[in-house]
PDB file of C-alpha atoms in Angstrom:
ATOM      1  CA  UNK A 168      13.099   4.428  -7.438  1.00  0.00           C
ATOM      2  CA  UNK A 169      10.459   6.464  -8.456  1.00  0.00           C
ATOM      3  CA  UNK A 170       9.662   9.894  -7.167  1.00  0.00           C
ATOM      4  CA  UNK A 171       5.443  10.743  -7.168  1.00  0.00           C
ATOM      5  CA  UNK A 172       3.528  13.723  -6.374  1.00  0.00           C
ATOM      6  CA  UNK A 173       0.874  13.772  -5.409  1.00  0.00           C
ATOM      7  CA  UNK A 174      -1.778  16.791  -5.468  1.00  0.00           C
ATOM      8  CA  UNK A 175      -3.824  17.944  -2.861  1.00  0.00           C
ATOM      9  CA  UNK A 176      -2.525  16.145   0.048  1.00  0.00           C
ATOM     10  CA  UNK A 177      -5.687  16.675   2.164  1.00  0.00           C
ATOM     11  CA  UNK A 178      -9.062  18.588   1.498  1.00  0.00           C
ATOM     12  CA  UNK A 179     -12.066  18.684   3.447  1.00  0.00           C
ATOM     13  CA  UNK A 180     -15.509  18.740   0.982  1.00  0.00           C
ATOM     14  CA  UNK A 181     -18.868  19.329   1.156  1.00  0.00           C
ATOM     15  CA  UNK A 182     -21.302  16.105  -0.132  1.00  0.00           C
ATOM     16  CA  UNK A 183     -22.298  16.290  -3.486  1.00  0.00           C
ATOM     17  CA  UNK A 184     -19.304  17.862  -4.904  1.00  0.00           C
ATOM     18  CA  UNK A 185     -16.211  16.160  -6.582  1.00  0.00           C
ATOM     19  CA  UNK A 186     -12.625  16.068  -6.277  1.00  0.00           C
ATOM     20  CA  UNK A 187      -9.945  15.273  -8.790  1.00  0.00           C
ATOM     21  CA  UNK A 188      -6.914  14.133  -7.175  1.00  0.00           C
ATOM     22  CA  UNK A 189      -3.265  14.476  -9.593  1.00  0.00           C
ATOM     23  CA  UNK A 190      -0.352  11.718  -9.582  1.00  0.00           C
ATOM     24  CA  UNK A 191       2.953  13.020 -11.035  1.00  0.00           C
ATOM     25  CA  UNK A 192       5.711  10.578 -11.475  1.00  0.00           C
ATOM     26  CA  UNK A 193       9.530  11.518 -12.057  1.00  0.00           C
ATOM     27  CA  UNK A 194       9.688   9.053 -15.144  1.00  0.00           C
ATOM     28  CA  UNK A 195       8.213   7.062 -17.241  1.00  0.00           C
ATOM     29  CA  UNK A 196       6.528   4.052 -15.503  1.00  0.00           C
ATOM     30  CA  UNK A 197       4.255   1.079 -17.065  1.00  0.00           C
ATOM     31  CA  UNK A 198       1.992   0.448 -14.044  1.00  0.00           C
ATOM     32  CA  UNK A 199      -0.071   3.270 -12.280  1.00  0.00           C
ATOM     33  CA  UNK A 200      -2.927   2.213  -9.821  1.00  0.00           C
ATOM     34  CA  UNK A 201      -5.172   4.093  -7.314  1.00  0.00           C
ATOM     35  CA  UNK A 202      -6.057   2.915  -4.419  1.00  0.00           C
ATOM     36  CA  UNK A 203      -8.095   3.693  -1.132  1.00  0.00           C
ATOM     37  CA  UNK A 204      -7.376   3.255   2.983  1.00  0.00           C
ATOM     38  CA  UNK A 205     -10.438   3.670   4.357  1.00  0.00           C
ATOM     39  CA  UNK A 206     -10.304   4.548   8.405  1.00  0.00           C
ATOM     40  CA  UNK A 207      -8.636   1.389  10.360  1.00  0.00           C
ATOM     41  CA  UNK A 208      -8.591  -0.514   7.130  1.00  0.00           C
ATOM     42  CA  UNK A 209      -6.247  -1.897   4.609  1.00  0.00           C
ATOM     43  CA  UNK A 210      -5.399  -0.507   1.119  1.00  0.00           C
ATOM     44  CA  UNK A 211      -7.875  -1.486  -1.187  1.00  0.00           C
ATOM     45  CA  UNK A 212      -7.141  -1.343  -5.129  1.00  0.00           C
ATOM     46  CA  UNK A 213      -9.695   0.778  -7.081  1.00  0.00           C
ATOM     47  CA  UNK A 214      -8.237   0.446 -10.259  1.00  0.00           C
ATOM     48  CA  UNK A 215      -5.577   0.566 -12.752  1.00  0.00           C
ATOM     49  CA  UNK A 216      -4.926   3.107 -14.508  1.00  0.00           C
ATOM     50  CA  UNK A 217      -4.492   2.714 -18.498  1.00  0.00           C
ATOM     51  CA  UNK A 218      -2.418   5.022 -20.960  1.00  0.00           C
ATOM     52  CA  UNK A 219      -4.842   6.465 -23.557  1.00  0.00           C
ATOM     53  CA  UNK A 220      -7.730   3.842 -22.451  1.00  0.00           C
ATOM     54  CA  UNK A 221     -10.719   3.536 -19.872  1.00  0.00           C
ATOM     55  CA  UNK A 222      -8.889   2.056 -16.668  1.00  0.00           C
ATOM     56  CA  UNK A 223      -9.713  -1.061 -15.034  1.00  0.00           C
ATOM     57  CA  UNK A 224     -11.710  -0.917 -12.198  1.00  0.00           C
ATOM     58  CA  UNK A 225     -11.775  -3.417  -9.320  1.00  0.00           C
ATOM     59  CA  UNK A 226     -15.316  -4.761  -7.661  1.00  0.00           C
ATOM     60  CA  UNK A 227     -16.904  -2.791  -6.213  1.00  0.00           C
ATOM     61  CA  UNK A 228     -15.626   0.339  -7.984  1.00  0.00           C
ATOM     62  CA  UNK A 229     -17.012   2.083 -11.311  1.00  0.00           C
ATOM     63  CA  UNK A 230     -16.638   4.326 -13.524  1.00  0.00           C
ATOM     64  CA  UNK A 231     -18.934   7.178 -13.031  1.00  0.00           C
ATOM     65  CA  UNK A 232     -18.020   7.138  -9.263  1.00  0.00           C
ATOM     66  CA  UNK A 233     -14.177   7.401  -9.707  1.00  0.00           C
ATOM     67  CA  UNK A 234     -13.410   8.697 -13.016  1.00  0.00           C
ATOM     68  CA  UNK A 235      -9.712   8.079 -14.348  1.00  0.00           C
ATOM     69  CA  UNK A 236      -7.512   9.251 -16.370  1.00  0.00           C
ATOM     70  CA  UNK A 237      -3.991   8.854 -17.644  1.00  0.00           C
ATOM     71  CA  UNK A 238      -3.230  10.865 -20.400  1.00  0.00           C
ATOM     72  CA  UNK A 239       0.701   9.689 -20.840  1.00  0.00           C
ATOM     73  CA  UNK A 240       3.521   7.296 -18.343  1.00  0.00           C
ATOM     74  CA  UNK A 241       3.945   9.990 -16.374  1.00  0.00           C
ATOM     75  CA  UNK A 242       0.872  11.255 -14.604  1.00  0.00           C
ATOM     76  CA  UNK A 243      -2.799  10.221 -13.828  1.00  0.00           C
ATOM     77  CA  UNK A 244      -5.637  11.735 -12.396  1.00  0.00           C
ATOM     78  CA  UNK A 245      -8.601  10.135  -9.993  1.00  0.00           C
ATOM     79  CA  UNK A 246     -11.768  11.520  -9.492  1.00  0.00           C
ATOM     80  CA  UNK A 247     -13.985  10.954  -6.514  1.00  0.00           C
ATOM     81  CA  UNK A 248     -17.257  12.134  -7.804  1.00  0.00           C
ATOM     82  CA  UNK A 249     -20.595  13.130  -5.514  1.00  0.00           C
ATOM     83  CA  UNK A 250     -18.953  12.726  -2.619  1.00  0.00           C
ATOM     84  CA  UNK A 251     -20.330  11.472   0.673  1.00  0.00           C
ATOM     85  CA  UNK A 252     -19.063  10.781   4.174  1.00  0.00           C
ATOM     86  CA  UNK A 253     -18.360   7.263   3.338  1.00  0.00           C
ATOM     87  CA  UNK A 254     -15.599   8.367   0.766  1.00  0.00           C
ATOM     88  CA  UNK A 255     -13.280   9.577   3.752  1.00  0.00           C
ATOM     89  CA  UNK A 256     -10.310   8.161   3.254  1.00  0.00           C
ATOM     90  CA  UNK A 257      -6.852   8.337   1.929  1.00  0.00           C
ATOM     91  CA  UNK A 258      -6.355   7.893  -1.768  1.00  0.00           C
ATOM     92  CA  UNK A 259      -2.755   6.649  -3.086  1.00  0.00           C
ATOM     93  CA  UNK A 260      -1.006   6.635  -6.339  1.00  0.00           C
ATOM     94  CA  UNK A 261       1.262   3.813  -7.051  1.00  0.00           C
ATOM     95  CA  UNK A 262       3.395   2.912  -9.608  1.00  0.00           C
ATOM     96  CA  UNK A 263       5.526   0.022 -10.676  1.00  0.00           C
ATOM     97  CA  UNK A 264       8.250  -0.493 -13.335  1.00  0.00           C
ATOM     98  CA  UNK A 265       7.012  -3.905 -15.094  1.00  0.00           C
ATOM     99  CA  UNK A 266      10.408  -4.284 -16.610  1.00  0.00           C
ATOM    100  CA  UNK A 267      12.647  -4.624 -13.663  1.00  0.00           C
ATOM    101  CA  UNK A 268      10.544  -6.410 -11.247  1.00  0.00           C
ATOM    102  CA  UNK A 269      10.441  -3.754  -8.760  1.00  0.00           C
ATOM    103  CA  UNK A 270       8.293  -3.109  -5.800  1.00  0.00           C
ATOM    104  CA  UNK A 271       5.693  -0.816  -6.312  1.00  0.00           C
ATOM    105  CA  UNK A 272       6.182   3.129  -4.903  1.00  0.00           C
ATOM    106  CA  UNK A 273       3.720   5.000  -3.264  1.00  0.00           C
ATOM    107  CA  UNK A 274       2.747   8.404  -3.307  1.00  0.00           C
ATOM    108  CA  UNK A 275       2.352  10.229   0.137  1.00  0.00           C
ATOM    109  CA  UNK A 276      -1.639   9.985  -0.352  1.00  0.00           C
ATOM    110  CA  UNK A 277      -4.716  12.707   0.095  1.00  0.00           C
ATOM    111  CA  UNK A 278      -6.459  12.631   3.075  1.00  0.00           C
ATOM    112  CA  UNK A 279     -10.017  13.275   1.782  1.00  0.00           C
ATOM    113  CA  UNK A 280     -12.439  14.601   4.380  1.00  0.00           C
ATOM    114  CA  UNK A 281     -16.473  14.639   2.976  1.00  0.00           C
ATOM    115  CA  UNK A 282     -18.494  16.609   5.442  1.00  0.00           C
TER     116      UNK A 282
ATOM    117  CA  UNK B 233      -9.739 -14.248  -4.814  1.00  0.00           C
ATOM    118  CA  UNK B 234      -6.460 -13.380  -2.984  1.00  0.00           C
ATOM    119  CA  UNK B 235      -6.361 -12.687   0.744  1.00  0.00           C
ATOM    120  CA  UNK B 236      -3.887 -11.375   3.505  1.00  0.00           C
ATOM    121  CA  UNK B 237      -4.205 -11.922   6.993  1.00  0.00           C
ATOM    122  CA  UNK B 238      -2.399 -10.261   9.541  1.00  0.00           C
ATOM    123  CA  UNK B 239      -2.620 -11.174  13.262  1.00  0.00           C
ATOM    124  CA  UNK B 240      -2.143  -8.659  15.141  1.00  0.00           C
ATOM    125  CA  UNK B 241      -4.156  -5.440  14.902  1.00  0.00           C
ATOM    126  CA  UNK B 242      -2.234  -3.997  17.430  1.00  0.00           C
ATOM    127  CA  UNK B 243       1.376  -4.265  19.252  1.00  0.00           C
ATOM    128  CA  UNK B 244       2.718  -2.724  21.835  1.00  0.00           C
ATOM    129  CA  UNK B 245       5.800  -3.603  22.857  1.00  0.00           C
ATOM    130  CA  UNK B 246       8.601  -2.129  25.053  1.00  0.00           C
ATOM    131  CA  UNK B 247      12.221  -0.633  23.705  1.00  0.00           C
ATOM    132  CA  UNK B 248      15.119  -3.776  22.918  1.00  0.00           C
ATOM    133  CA  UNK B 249      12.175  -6.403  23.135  1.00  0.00           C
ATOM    134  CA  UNK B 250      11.999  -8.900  20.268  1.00  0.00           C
ATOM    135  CA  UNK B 251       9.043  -8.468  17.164  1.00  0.00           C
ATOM    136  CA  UNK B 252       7.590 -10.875  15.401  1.00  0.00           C
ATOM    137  CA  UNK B 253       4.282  -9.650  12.954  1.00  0.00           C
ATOM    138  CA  UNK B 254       2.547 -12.791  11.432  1.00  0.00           C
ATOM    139  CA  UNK B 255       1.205 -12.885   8.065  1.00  0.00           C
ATOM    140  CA  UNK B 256      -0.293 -15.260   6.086  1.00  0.00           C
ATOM    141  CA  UNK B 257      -2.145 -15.334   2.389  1.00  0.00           C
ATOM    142  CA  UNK B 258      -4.187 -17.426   0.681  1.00  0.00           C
ATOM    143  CA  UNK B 259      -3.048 -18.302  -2.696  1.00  0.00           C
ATOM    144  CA  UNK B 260      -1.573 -21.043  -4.440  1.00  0.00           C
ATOM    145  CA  UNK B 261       0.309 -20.045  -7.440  1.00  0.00           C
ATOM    146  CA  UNK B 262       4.010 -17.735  -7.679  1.00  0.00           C
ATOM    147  CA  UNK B 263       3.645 -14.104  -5.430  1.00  0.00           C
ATOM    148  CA  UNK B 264       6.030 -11.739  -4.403  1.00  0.00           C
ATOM    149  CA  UNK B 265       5.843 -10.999  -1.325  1.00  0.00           C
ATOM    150  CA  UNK B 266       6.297  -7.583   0.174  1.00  0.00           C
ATOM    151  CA  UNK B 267       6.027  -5.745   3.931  1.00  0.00           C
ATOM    152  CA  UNK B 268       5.579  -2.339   3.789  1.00  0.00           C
ATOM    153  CA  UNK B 269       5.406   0.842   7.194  1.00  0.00           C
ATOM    154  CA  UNK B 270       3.709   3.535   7.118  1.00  0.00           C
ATOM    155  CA  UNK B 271       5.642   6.080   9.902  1.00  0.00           C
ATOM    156  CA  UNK B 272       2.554   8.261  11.384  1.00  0.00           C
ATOM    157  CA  UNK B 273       1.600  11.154   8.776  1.00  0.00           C
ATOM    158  CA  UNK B 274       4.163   9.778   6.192  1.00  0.00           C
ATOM    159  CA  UNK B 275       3.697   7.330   3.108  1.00  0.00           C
ATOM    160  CA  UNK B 276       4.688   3.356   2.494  1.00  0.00           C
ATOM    161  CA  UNK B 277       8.010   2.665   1.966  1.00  0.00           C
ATOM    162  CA  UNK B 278       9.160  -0.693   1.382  1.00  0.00           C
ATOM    163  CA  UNK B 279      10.427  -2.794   4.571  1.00  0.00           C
ATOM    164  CA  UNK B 280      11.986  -5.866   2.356  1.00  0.00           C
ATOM    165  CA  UNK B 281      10.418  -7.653  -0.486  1.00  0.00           C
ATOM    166  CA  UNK B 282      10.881 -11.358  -1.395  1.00  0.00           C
ATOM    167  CA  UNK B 283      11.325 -12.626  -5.039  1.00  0.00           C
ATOM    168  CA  UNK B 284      12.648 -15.795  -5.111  1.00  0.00           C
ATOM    169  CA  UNK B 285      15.968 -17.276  -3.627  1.00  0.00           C
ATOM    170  CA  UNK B 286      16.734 -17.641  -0.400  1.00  0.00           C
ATOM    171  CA  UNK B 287      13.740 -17.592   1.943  1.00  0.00           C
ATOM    172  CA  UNK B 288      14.976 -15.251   4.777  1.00  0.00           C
ATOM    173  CA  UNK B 289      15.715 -11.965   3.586  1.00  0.00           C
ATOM    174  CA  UNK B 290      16.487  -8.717   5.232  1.00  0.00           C
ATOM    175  CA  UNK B 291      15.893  -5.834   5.037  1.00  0.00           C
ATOM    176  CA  UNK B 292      16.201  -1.788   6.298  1.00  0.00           C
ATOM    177  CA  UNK B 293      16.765  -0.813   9.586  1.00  0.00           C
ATOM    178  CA  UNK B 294      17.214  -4.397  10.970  1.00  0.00           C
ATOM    179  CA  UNK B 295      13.774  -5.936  10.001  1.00  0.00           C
ATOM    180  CA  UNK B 296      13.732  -9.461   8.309  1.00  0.00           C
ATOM    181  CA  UNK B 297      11.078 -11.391   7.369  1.00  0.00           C
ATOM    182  CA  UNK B 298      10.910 -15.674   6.601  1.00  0.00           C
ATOM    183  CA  UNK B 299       8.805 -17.293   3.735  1.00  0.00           C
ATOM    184  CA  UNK B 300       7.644 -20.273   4.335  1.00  0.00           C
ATOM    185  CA  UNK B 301       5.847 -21.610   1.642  1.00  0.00           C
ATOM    186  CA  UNK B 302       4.381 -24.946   3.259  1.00  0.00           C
ATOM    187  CA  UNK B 303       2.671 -22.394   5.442  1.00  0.00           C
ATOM    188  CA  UNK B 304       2.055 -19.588   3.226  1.00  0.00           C
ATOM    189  CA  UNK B 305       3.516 -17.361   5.539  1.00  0.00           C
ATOM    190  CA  UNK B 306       6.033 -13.996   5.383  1.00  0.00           C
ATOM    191  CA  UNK B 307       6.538 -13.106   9.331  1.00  0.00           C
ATOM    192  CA  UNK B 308       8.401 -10.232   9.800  1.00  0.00           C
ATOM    193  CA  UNK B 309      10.766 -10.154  12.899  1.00  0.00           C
ATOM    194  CA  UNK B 310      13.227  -7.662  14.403  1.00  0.00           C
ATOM    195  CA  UNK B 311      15.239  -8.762  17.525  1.00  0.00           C
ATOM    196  CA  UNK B 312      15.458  -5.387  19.491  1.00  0.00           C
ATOM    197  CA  UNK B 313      12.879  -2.639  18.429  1.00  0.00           C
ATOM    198  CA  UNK B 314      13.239   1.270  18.991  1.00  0.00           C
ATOM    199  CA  UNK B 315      10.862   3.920  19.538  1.00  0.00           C
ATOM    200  CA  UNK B 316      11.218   4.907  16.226  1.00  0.00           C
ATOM    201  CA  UNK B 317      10.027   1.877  14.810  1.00  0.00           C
ATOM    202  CA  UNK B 318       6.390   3.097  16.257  1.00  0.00           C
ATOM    203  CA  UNK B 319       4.402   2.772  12.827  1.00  0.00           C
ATOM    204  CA  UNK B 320       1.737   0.633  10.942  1.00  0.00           C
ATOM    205  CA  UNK B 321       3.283  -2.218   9.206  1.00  0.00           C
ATOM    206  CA  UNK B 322       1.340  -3.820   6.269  1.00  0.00           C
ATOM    207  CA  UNK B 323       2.249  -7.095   4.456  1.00  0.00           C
ATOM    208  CA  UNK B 324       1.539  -7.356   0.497  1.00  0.00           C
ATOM    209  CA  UNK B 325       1.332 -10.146  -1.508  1.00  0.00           C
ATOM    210  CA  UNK B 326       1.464  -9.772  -5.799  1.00  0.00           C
ATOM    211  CA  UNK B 327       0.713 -13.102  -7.433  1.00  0.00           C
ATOM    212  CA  UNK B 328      -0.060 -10.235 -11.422  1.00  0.00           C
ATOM    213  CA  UNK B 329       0.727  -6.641 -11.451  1.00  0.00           C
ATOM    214  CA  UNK B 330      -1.163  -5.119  -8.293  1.00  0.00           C
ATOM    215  CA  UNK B 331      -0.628  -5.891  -4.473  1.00  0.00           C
ATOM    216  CA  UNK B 332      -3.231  -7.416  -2.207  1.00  0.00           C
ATOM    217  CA  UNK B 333      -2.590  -5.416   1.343  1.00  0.00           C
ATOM    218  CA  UNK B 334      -3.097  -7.225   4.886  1.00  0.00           C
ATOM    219  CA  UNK B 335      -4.970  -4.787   7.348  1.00  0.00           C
ATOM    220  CA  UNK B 336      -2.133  -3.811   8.905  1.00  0.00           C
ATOM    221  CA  UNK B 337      -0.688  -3.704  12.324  1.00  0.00           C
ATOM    222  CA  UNK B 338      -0.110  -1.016  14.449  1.00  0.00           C
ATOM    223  CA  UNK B 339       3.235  -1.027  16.500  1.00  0.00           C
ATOM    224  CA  UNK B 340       3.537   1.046  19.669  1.00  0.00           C
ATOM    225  CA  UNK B 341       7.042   1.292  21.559  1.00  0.00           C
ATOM    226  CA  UNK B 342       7.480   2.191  24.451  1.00  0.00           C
ATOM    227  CA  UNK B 343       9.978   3.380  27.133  1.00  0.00           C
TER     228      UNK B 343
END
């Protein structure tokens, strides 16, 4: 299993400004992927997150709104930039082990409150 | 696209009665197929998962969950639920790399 971090776990912001939200993983994994529960709604995927490349993004989601970045196996970073109240929600990091088949972990998520 | 439909938006159901949470998905090909909780202000954690093999499998804290393929369904049952098992249960389906999340179904036990 796979132990993630996750980094802030909540933060209230003020519209307009951005927030970069940190996944840290225990080891080295080949998957990483961000994704978004909106209030009362499922987990939606907003993209994956490449090693050394731009990440691939999901309809609906680009680049200049959620910026990514994974800079080696082991840790990733999502931006939510210019803010608004409709990007309330809880952001998750998961991660999944290609190799073994696995089911994919979950961080503990970042409650993200734009006011 | 993929899809995941889940039933029930929300259960409430007293202690030692019997659970059943439908879910079905649309897609024809191979998926795994997973159910995840979510325990209030904690994060998923895997219920059970199914692979392959044997099309009943079971999984932690008494939960179990049928695949029927002719129906393209993964129901997950539990004969006598607790208080503790108050929590939003989500069913998953992976047919690449990424899972496609039901809405979810809230659980409520009570006394």
């Amino acid at each position: 299993s796979a132990v993630i971090s996750q980094k802030p776990s909540r933060d209230i912001c003020q519209r307009g400004t951005s927030l970069t939200i940190q996944c840290q993983v225990d080891s080295q994994v080949t998957m990483m992927f961000w994704y978004r529960q909106q209030p009362g709604q499922s987990l939606t995927l907003i993209a994956t997150a490449n090693q050394g490349s731009e990440a691939t993004y999901e309809s609906g989601f680009v680049i200049d709104k959620f910026p990514i970045s994974r800079p080696n196996l082991t840790f990733s970073t999502l931006t939510v930039s210019n803010m608004s109240p409709e990007d309330s929600s809880i952001y998750l990091c998961s991660v999944l082990y290609l190799e073994s088949n696995t089911e994919a972990f979950f961080g503990q998520g970042t409650r993200l409150t734009v006011v | 696209a993929q899809s995941v439909s889940q039933h029930n938006h929300h259960v409430i159901l007293s202690e030692a009665a019997s659970l059943e949470l439908g879910c079905n998905y649309s897609y024809g090909g191979t998926v795994n197929l997973f159910w995840y909780v979510q325990y209030p202000g904690q994060h998923l954690q895997l219920l059970l998962k199914y692979f392959s093999g044997d099309p009943l499998v079971k999984g932690i804290k008494g939960f179990e969950a049928e695949f029927i393929k002719s129906k393209f369904s993964f129901n997950l049952r539990k004969p006598s639920v607790q208080w503790s098992d108050t929590a939003e249960y989500f069913c998953a389906v992976q047919s690449q790399v990424f899972l496609v999340f039901g809405k979810g179904t809230r659980l409520s036990v009570i006394a």
